[in-house]
Coordinates of C-alpha atoms in Angstrom, one line a residue:
Chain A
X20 CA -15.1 112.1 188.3
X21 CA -13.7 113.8 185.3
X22 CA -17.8 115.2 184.4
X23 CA -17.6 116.7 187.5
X24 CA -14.9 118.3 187.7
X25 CA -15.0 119.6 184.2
X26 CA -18.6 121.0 185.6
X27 CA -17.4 122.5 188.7
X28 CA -14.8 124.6 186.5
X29 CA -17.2 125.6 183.9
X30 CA -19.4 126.9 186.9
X31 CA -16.9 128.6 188.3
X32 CA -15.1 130.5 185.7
X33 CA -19.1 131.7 185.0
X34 CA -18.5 132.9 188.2
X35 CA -21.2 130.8 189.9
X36 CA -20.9 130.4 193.7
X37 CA -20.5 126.4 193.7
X38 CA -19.1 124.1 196.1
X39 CA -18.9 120.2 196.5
X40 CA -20.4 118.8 198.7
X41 CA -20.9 115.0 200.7
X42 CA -22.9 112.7 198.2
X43 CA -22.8 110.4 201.5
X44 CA -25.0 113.2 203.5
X45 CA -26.9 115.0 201.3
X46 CA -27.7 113.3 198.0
X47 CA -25.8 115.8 195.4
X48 CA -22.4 115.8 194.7
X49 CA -22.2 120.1 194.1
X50 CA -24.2 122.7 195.8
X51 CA -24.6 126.1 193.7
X52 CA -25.9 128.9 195.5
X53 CA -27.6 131.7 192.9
X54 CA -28.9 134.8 193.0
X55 CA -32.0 135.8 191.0
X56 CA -29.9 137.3 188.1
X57 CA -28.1 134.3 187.3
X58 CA -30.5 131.7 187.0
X59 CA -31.4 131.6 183.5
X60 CA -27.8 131.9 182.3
X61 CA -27.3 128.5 185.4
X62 CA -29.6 126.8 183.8
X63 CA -28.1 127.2 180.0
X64 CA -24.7 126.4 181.3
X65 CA -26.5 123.4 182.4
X66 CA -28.0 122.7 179.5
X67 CA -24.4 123.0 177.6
X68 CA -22.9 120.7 180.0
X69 CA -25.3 117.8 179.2
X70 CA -27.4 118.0 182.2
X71 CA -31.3 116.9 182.8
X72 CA -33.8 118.3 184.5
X73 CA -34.9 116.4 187.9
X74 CA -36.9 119.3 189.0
X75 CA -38.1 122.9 190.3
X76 CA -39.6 123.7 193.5
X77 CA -39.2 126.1 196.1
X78 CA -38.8 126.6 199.7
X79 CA -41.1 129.3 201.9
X80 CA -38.9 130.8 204.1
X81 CA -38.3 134.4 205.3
X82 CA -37.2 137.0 203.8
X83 CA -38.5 135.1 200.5
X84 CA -38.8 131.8 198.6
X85 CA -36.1 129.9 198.6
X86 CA -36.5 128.3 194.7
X87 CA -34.5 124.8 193.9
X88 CA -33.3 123.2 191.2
X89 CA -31.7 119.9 190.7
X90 CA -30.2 118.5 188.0
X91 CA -28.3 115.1 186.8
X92 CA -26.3 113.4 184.2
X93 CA -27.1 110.3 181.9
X94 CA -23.3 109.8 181.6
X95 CA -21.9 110.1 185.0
X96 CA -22.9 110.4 188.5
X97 CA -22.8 113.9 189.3
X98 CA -26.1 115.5 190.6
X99 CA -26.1 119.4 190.7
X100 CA -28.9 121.3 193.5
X101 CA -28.9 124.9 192.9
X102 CA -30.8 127.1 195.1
X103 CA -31.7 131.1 194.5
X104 CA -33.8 133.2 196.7
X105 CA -36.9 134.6 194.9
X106 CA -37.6 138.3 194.8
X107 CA -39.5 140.6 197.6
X108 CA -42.4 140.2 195.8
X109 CA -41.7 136.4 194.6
X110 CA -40.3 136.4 191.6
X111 CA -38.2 134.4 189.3
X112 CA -37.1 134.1 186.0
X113 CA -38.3 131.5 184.6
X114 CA -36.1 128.5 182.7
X115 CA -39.2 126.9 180.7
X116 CA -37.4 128.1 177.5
X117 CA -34.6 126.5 178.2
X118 CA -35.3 123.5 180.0
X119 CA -39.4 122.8 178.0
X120 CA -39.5 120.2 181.5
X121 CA -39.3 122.9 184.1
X122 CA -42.9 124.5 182.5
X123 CA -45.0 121.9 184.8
X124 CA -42.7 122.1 187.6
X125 CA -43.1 126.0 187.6
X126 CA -46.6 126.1 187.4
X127 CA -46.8 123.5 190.3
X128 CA -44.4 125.8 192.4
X129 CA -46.8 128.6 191.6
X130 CA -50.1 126.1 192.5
X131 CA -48.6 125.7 195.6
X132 CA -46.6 128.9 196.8
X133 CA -47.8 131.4 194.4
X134 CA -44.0 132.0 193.2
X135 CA -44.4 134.0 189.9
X136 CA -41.9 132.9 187.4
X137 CA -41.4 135.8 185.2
X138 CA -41.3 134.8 181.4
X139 CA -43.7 132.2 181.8
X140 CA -46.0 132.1 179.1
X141 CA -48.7 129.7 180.9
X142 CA -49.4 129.9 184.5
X143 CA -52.5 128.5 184.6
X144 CA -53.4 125.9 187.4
X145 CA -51.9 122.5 186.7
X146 CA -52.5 119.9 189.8
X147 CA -54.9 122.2 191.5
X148 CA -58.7 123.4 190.5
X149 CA -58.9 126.8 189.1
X150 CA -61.1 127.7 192.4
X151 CA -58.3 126.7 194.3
X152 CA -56.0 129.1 192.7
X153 CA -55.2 131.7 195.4
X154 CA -55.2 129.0 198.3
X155 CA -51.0 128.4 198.2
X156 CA -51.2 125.1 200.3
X157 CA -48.2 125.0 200.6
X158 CA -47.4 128.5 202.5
X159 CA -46.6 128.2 206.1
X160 CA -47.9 129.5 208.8
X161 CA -46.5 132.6 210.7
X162 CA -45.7 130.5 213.9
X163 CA -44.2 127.5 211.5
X164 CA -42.4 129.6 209.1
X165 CA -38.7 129.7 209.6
X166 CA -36.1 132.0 208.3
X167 CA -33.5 130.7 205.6
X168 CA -30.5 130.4 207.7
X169 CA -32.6 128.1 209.7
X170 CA -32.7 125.0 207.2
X171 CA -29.4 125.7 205.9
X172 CA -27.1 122.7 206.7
X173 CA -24.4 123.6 209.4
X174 CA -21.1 122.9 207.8
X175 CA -18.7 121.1 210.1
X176 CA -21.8 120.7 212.7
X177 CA -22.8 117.2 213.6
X178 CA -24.8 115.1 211.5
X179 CA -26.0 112.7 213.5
X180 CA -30.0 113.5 214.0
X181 CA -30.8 113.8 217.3
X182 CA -33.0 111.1 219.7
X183 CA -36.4 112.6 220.7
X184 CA -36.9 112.9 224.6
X185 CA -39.6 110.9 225.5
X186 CA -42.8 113.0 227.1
X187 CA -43.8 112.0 230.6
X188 CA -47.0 109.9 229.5
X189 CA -45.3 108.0 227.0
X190 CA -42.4 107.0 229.5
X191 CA -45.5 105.7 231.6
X192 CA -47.5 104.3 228.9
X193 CA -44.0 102.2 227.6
X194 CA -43.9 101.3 231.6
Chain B
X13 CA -56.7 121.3 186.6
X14 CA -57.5 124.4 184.9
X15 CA -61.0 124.0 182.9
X16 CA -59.7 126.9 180.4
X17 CA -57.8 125.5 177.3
X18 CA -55.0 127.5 175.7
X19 CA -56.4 126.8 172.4
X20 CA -57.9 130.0 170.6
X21 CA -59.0 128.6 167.2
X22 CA -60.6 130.4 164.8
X23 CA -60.2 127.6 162.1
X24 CA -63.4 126.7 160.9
X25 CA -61.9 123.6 160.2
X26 CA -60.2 123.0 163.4
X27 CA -62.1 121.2 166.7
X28 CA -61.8 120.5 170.1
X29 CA -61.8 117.1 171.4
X30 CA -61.9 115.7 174.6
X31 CA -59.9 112.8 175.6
X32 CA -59.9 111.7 179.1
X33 CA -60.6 112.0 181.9
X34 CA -62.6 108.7 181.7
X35 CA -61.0 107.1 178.6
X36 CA -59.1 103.0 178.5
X37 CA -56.3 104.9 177.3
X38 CA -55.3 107.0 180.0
X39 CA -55.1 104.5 182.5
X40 CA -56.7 106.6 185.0
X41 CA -58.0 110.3 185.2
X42 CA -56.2 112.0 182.9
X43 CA -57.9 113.9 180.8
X44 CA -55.8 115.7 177.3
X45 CA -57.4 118.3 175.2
X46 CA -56.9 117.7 171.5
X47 CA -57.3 120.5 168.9
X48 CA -58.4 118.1 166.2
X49 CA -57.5 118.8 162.2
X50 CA -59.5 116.0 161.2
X51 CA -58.0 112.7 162.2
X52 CA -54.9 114.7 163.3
X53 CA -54.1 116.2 166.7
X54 CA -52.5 119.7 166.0
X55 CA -52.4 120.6 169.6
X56 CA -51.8 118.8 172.7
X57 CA -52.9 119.7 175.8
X58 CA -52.8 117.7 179.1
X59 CA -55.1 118.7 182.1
X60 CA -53.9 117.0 185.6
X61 CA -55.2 117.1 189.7
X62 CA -58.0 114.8 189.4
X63 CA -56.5 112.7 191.5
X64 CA -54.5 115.0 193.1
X65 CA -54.2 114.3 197.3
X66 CA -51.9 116.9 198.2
X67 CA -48.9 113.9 199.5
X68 CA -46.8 117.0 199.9
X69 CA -48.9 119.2 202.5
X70 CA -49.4 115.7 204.1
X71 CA -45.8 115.3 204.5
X72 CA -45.3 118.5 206.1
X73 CA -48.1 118.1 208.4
X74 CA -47.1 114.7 210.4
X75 CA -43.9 113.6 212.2
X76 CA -41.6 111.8 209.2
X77 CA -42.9 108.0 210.7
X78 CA -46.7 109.2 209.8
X79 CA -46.1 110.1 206.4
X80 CA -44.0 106.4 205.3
X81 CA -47.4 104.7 204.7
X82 CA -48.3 107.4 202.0
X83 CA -45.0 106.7 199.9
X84 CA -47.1 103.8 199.3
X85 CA -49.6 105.1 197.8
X86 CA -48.6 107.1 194.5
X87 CA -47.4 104.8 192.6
X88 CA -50.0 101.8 193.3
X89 CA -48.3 99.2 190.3
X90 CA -44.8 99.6 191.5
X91 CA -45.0 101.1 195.2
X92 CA -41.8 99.2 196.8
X93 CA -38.9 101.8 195.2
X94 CA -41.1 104.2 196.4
X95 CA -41.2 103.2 199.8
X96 CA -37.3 102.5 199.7
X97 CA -36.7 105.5 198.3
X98 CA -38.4 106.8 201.4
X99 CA -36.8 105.2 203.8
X100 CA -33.7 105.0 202.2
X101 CA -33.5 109.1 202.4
X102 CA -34.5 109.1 206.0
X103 CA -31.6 106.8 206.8
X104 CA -29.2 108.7 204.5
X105 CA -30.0 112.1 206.6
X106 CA -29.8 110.5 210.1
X107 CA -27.0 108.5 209.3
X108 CA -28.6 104.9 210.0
X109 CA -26.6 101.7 209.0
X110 CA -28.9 99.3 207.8
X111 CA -28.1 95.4 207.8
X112 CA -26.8 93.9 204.8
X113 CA -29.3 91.0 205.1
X114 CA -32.0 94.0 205.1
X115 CA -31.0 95.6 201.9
X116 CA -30.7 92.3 200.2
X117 CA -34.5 91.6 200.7
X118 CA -35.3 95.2 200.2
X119 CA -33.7 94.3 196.7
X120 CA -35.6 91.0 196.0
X121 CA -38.7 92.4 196.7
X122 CA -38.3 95.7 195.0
X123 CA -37.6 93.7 192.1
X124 CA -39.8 91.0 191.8
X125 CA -42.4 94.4 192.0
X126 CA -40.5 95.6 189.1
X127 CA -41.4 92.4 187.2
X128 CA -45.4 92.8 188.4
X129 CA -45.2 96.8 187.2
X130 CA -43.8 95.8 183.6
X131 CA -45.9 92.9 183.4
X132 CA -49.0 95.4 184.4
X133 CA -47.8 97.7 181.6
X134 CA -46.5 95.7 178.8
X135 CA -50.3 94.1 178.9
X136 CA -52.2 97.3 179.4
X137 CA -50.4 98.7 176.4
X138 CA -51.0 95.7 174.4
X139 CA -54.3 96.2 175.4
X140 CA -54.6 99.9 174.2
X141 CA -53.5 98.7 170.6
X142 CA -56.4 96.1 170.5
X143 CA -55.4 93.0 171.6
X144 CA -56.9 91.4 174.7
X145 CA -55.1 88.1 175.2
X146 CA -51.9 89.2 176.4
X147 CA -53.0 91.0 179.5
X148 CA -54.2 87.8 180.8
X149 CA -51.0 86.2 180.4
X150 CA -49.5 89.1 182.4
X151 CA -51.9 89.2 184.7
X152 CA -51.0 85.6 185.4
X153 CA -47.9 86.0 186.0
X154 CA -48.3 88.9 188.3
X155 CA -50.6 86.9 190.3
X156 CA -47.8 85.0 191.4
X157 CA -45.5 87.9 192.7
X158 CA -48.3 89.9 194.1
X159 CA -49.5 86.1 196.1
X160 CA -45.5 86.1 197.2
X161 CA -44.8 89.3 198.3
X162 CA -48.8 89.1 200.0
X163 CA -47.2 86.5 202.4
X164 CA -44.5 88.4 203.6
X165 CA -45.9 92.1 203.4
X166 CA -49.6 91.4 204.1
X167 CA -50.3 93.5 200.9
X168 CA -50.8 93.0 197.1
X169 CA -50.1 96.7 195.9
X170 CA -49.8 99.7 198.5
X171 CA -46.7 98.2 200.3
X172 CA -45.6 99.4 203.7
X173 CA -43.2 96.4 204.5
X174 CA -39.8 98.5 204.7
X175 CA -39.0 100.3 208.0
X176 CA -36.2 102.9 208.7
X177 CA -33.4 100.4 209.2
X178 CA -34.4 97.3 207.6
X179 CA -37.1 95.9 206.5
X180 CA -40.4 94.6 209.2
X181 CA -39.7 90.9 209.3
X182 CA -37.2 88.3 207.7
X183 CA -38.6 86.5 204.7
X184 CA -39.1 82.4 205.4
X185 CA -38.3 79.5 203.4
X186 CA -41.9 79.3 202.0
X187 CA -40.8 83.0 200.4
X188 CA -37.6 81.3 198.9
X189 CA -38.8 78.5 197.5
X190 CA -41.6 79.9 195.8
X191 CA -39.2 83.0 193.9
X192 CA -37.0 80.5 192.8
X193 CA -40.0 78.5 191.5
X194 CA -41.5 81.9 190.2
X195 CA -37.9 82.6 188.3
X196 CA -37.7 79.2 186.8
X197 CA -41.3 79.3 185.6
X198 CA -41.1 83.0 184.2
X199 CA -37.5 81.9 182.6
X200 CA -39.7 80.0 180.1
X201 CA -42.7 82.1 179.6
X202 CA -40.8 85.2 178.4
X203 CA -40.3 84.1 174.9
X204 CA -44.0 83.4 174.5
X205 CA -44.3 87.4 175.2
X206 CA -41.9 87.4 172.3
X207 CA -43.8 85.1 170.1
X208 CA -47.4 86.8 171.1
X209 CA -46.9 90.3 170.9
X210 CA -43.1 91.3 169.9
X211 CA -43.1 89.6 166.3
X212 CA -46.7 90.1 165.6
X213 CA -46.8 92.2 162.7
X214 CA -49.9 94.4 163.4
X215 CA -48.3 95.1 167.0
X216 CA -45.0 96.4 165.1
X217 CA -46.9 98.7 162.2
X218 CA -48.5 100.3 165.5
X219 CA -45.5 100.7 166.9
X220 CA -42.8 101.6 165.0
X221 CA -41.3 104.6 164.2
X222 CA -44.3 106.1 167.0
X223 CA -43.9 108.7 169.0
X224 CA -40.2 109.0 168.6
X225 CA -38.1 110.9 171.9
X226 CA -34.0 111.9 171.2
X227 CA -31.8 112.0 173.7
X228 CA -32.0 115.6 173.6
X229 CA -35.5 116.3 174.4
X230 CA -35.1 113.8 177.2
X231 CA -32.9 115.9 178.6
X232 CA -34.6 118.6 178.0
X233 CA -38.0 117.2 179.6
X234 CA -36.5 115.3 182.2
X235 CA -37.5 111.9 180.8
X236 CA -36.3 108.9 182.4
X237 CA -36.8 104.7 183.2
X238 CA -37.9 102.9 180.1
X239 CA -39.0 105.9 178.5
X240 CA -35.6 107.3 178.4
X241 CA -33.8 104.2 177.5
X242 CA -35.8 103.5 174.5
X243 CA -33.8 106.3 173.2
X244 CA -30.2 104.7 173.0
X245 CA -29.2 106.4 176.6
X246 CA -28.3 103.5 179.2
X247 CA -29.2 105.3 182.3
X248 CA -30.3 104.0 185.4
X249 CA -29.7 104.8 189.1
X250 CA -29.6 101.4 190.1
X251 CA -26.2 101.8 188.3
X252 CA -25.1 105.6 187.7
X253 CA -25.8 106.3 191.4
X254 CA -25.6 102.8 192.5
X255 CA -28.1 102.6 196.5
X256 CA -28.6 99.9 198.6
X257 CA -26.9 96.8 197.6
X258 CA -27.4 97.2 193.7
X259 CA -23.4 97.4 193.3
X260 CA -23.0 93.9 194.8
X261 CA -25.1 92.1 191.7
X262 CA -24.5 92.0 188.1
X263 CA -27.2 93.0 185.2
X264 CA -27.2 95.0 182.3
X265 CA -29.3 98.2 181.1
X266 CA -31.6 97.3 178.0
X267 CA -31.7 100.0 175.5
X268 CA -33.5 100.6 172.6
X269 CA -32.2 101.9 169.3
X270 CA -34.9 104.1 167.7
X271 CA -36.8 105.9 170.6
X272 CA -40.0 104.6 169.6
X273 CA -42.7 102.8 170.9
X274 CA -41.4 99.7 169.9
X275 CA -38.0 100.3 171.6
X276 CA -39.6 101.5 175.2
X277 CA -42.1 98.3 175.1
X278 CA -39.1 96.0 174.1
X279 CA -37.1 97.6 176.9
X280 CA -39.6 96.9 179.8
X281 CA -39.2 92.7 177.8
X282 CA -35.6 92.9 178.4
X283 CA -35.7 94.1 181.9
X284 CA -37.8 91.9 183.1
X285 CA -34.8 89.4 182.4
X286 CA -32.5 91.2 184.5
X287 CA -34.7 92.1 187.3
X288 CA -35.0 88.1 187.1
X289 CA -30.8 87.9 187.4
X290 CA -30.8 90.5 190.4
X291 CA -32.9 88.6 192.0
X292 CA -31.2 85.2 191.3
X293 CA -28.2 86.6 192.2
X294 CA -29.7 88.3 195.7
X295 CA -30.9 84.5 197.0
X296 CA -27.9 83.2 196.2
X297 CA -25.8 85.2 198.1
X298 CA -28.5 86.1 200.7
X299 CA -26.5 86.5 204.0
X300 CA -27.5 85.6 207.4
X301 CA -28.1 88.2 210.3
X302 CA -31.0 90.6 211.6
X303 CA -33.3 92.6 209.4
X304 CA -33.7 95.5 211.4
X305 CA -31.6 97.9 213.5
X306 CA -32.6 99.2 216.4
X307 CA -35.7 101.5 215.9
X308 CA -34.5 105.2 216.5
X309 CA -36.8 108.0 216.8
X310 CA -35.1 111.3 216.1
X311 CA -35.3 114.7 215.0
X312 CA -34.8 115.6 211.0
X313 CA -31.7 117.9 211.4
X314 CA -31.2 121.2 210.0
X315 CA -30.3 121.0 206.3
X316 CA -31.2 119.5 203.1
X317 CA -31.4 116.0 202.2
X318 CA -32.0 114.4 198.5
X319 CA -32.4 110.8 197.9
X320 CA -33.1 109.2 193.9
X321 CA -34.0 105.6 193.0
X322 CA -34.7 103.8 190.0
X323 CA -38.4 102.9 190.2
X324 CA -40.4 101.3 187.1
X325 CA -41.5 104.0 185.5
X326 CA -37.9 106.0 185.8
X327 CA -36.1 108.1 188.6
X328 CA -37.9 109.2 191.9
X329 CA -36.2 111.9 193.8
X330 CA -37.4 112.8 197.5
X331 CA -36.1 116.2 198.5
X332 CA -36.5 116.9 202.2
X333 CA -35.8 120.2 204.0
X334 CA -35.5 119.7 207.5
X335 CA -35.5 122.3 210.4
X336 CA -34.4 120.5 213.6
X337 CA -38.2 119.4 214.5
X338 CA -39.3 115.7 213.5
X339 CA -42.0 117.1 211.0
X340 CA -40.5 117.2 207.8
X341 CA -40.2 121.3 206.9
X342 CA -40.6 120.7 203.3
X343 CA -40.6 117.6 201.0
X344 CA -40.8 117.5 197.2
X345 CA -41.5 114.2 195.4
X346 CA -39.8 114.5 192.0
X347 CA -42.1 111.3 190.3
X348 CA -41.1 109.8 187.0
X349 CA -44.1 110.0 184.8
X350 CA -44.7 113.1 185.4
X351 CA -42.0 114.7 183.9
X352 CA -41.9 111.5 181.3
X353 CA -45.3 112.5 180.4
X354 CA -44.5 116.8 179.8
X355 CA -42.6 115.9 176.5
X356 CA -45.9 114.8 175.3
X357 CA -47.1 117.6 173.6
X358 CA -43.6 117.7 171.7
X359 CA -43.9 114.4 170.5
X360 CA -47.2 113.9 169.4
X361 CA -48.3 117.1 168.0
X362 CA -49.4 116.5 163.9
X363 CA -49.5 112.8 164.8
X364 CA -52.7 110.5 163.9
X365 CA -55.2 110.2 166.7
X366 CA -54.6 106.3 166.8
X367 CA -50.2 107.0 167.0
X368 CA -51.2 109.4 170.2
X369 CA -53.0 106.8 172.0
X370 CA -49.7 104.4 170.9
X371 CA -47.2 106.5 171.8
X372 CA -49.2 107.5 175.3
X373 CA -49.6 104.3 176.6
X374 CA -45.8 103.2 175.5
X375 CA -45.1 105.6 178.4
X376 CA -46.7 103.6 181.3
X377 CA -48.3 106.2 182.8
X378 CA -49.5 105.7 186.3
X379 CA -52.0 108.7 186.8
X380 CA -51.7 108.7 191.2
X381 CA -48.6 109.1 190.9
X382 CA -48.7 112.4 188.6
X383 CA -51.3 113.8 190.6
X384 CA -49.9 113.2 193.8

């Protein structure tokens, strides 16, 4: 406990917005909410602290990307997601200098969503084919994309996921 | 896959040479760019997406059910963490209680699929360096877990027994006997693994002191599993963040001294003792009961949802986003080779040709599963 706590003061007195949160719901014990400014001087606090890299991807919501990082401990159990909105016109900063892992999972982000993180000395396709670079699979559709506040989780809203009603032919068809 | 290379030699000396993506050392279609100074690699390069499929767009496109089969499907030597990874996350989100009897099995067989993986890359390795004989050994051996876990899965590799809440149907006596008879037998081949490859002098010179990762560029690259542990660092989820029923058995973490090849092949030796002692352990205390709760078909709430497990080749995290539908609104697959395979470039540049294709292979790299 004593990692993460030690953590959760560092973040704070960097003035981070950080929170714990239920390991038992979501899978990470603090949540750290950034804005685009802070996310390289995040990621070397992290770095300080002892933490690895899990990884980097990003979210397409409106207004923007919604970029994620997760990291963990070798020592303790204390597993840190951090999420920062991306600029109007996509844009990061980019952590491969400080973390040499997240290069990959930045130029996989920008395979797939076109995120552009700034800094990045090598943003050439990775897992797709260089024809492929302007297709963003990965970019909703208008009538699919959601806004942010949308797939944030409700705090002190129920957890429980709810049952899916039945349609009318496969009521008949289970008949 | 980008065709361009970063390289921009003008060293008359200096070459490009192509390794991959059809080469016995790659284990699959990966395909690395070496900027050759003779017999000496001075820049690394790795090209990926040969066998990329896209799991992620899948995901989003199909209810969460419809996209369990593909989890599957990455990793093909060691698929069972990835399914229960899987399932594990979807249970974790909606809150399902899964009978203990369930997650005892779930552990046996994600074990024994452990031992099949290791057993897979401890021979393929060996193989890489030159020697043939001990694949056969391994392959053996595997036969017998993969004809096991055949009778109660109906597969040999791409595994799709677990289900949200359990696991499909209750293993039989047949299943029982036949581990313990599997554990008993293995007991006594491990230290002919010893005595074929471990001691064998040639295997060590190619070996040692190869391809040597500190804990702080693990950290730095995200390197976990065997790869990670070779290193001195005793980190695994099935203890750090302990899922399932891991907390109820007692095993160690192997770790290597060095963080050289040597130390990550020696590792995957050692573990497959343990995995052995989990699974001892699991069939002795195997409790009685149902194997799977009530099927529940629900909507993904709104939020976030993370999920890691300790596969074979090193931590898997799922990620999902969820927006209130039952189609998953996002889902990242954070795979263990993939970010155990980024340091590579750092640890291999200036190295001998031959070292690179040691110190590759002592990563067990399973391309699918990078490519995704």
């Amino acid at each position: 406990m004593s990692l993460m706590k030690n953590t959760l003061d560092i973040l704070k007195s960097g003035s981070f917005d950080v929170a714990e949160s239920d390991y038992k719901k979501c899978g990470y014990h603090l949540e750290v909410k950034l804005t685009e400014s802070q996310v390289r001087d995040f990621a070397q606090a992290m770095l300080d602290c002892g933490f690895y890299i899990d990884f980097v991807s990003a979210v397409h919501v409106t207004p923007c990307f919604q970029v994620v990082y997760q990291f963990a401990h070798f020592d303790e159990a204390c597993r840190i997601n951090a999420k920062a909105m991306a600029n109007a016109q996509g844009e990061i900063p980019t952590i491969c200098d400080i973390y040499h892992g997240a290069n990959w999972h930045e130029r996989e982000t920008h395979d797939f969503y076109g995120v552009v993180f700034t800094g990045h000395a090598d943003l050439r396709t990775l897992l797709l084919s260089e024809e492929d670079a302007d297709l963003k699979p990965l970019l909703k559709h208008a009538d699919k994309l959601v806004n942010v506040e949308t797939i944030t989780r409700k705090s002190g809203g129920d957890a429980e996921m709810k049952p899916v009603k039945k349609t009318k032919e496969e009521q008949t068809a289970a008949e | 896959m980008s065709t361009m290379t970063k390289f921009e030699t003008t060293d008359k000396h200096r070459f490009l040479l192509n390794m991959g993506p059809q080469h016995p050392a790659t284990h699959g279609v990966l395909r690395v760019i070496l900027e050759m100074d003779g017999e000496y690699a001075m820049g690394i390069d790795p090209v990926l997406g040969y066998g990329h499929r896209m799991q992620e767009k899948m995901a989003e496109s199909r209810t969460w059910p419809g996209f369990y089969p593909n989890t599957g499907r990455m990793d093909y030597v060691g698929a069972m963490p990835f399914n229960h990874g899987y399932v594990a996350l979807i249970e974790r989100m909606a809150g399902i209680e899964v009978p203990e009897r369930a997650e005892y099995i779930r552990v046996i067989t994600s074990e024994m699929n452990r031992i099949a993986s290791h057993l897979l890359g401890i021979g393929a390795y060996v193989l890489d360096l030159g020697a043939f004989t001990p694949i056969l050994y391994a392959f053996d051996d595997r036969e017998d877990i993969l004809d096991a876990l055949e009778d109660i899965t109906g597969s040999r590799l791409t595994y799709c027994y677990y289900r949200v809440g359990g696991v499909l149907k209750d293993i039989d006596d047949t299943f029982i006997k036949r581990t313990r008879a599997f554990i008993e037998n293995f007991r006594k081949r491990i230290p002919m693994y010893n005595d074929l490859v471990t001691g064998n002098v040639i295997f060590i010179k190619r070996t040692e002191g190869v391809g040597i990762i500190t804990a702080d560029m693990a950290r730095r690259y995200g390197a976990t599993g065997p790869t990670l542990r070779g290193s001195g660092i005793a980190y695994d989820i099935r203890k750090s963040e302990p899922y399932s029923v891991y907390s109820h058995f007692d095993f160690d973490i192997p770790t290597g001294k060095n963080g050289d090849s040597l130390d990550r092949y020696y590792v995957r030796i050692c573990e497959l003792e343990q995995s052995l002692r989990i699974i001892e352990q699991a069939l002795d205390k195997l409790p009685d009961g149902p194997v799977l709760a009530k099927p529940k078909r629900a909507k993904l709430q709104e939020g976030d949802c993370s999920f890691s497990v300790e596969t074979a080749r090193g931590v898997l995290t799922y990620y999902l986003v969820g927006d209130g539908s039952e189609v998953p609104y996002k889902l990242k697959i954070r795979v263990p080779s993939y970010s155990n395979l980024s340091l590579l470039e750092e640890m291999c540049t200036g190295m001998l040709i031959a070292d690179l294709v040691s110190a590759m292979g002592s990563l067990d790299l399973v391309i699918p599963e990078i490519d995704r």
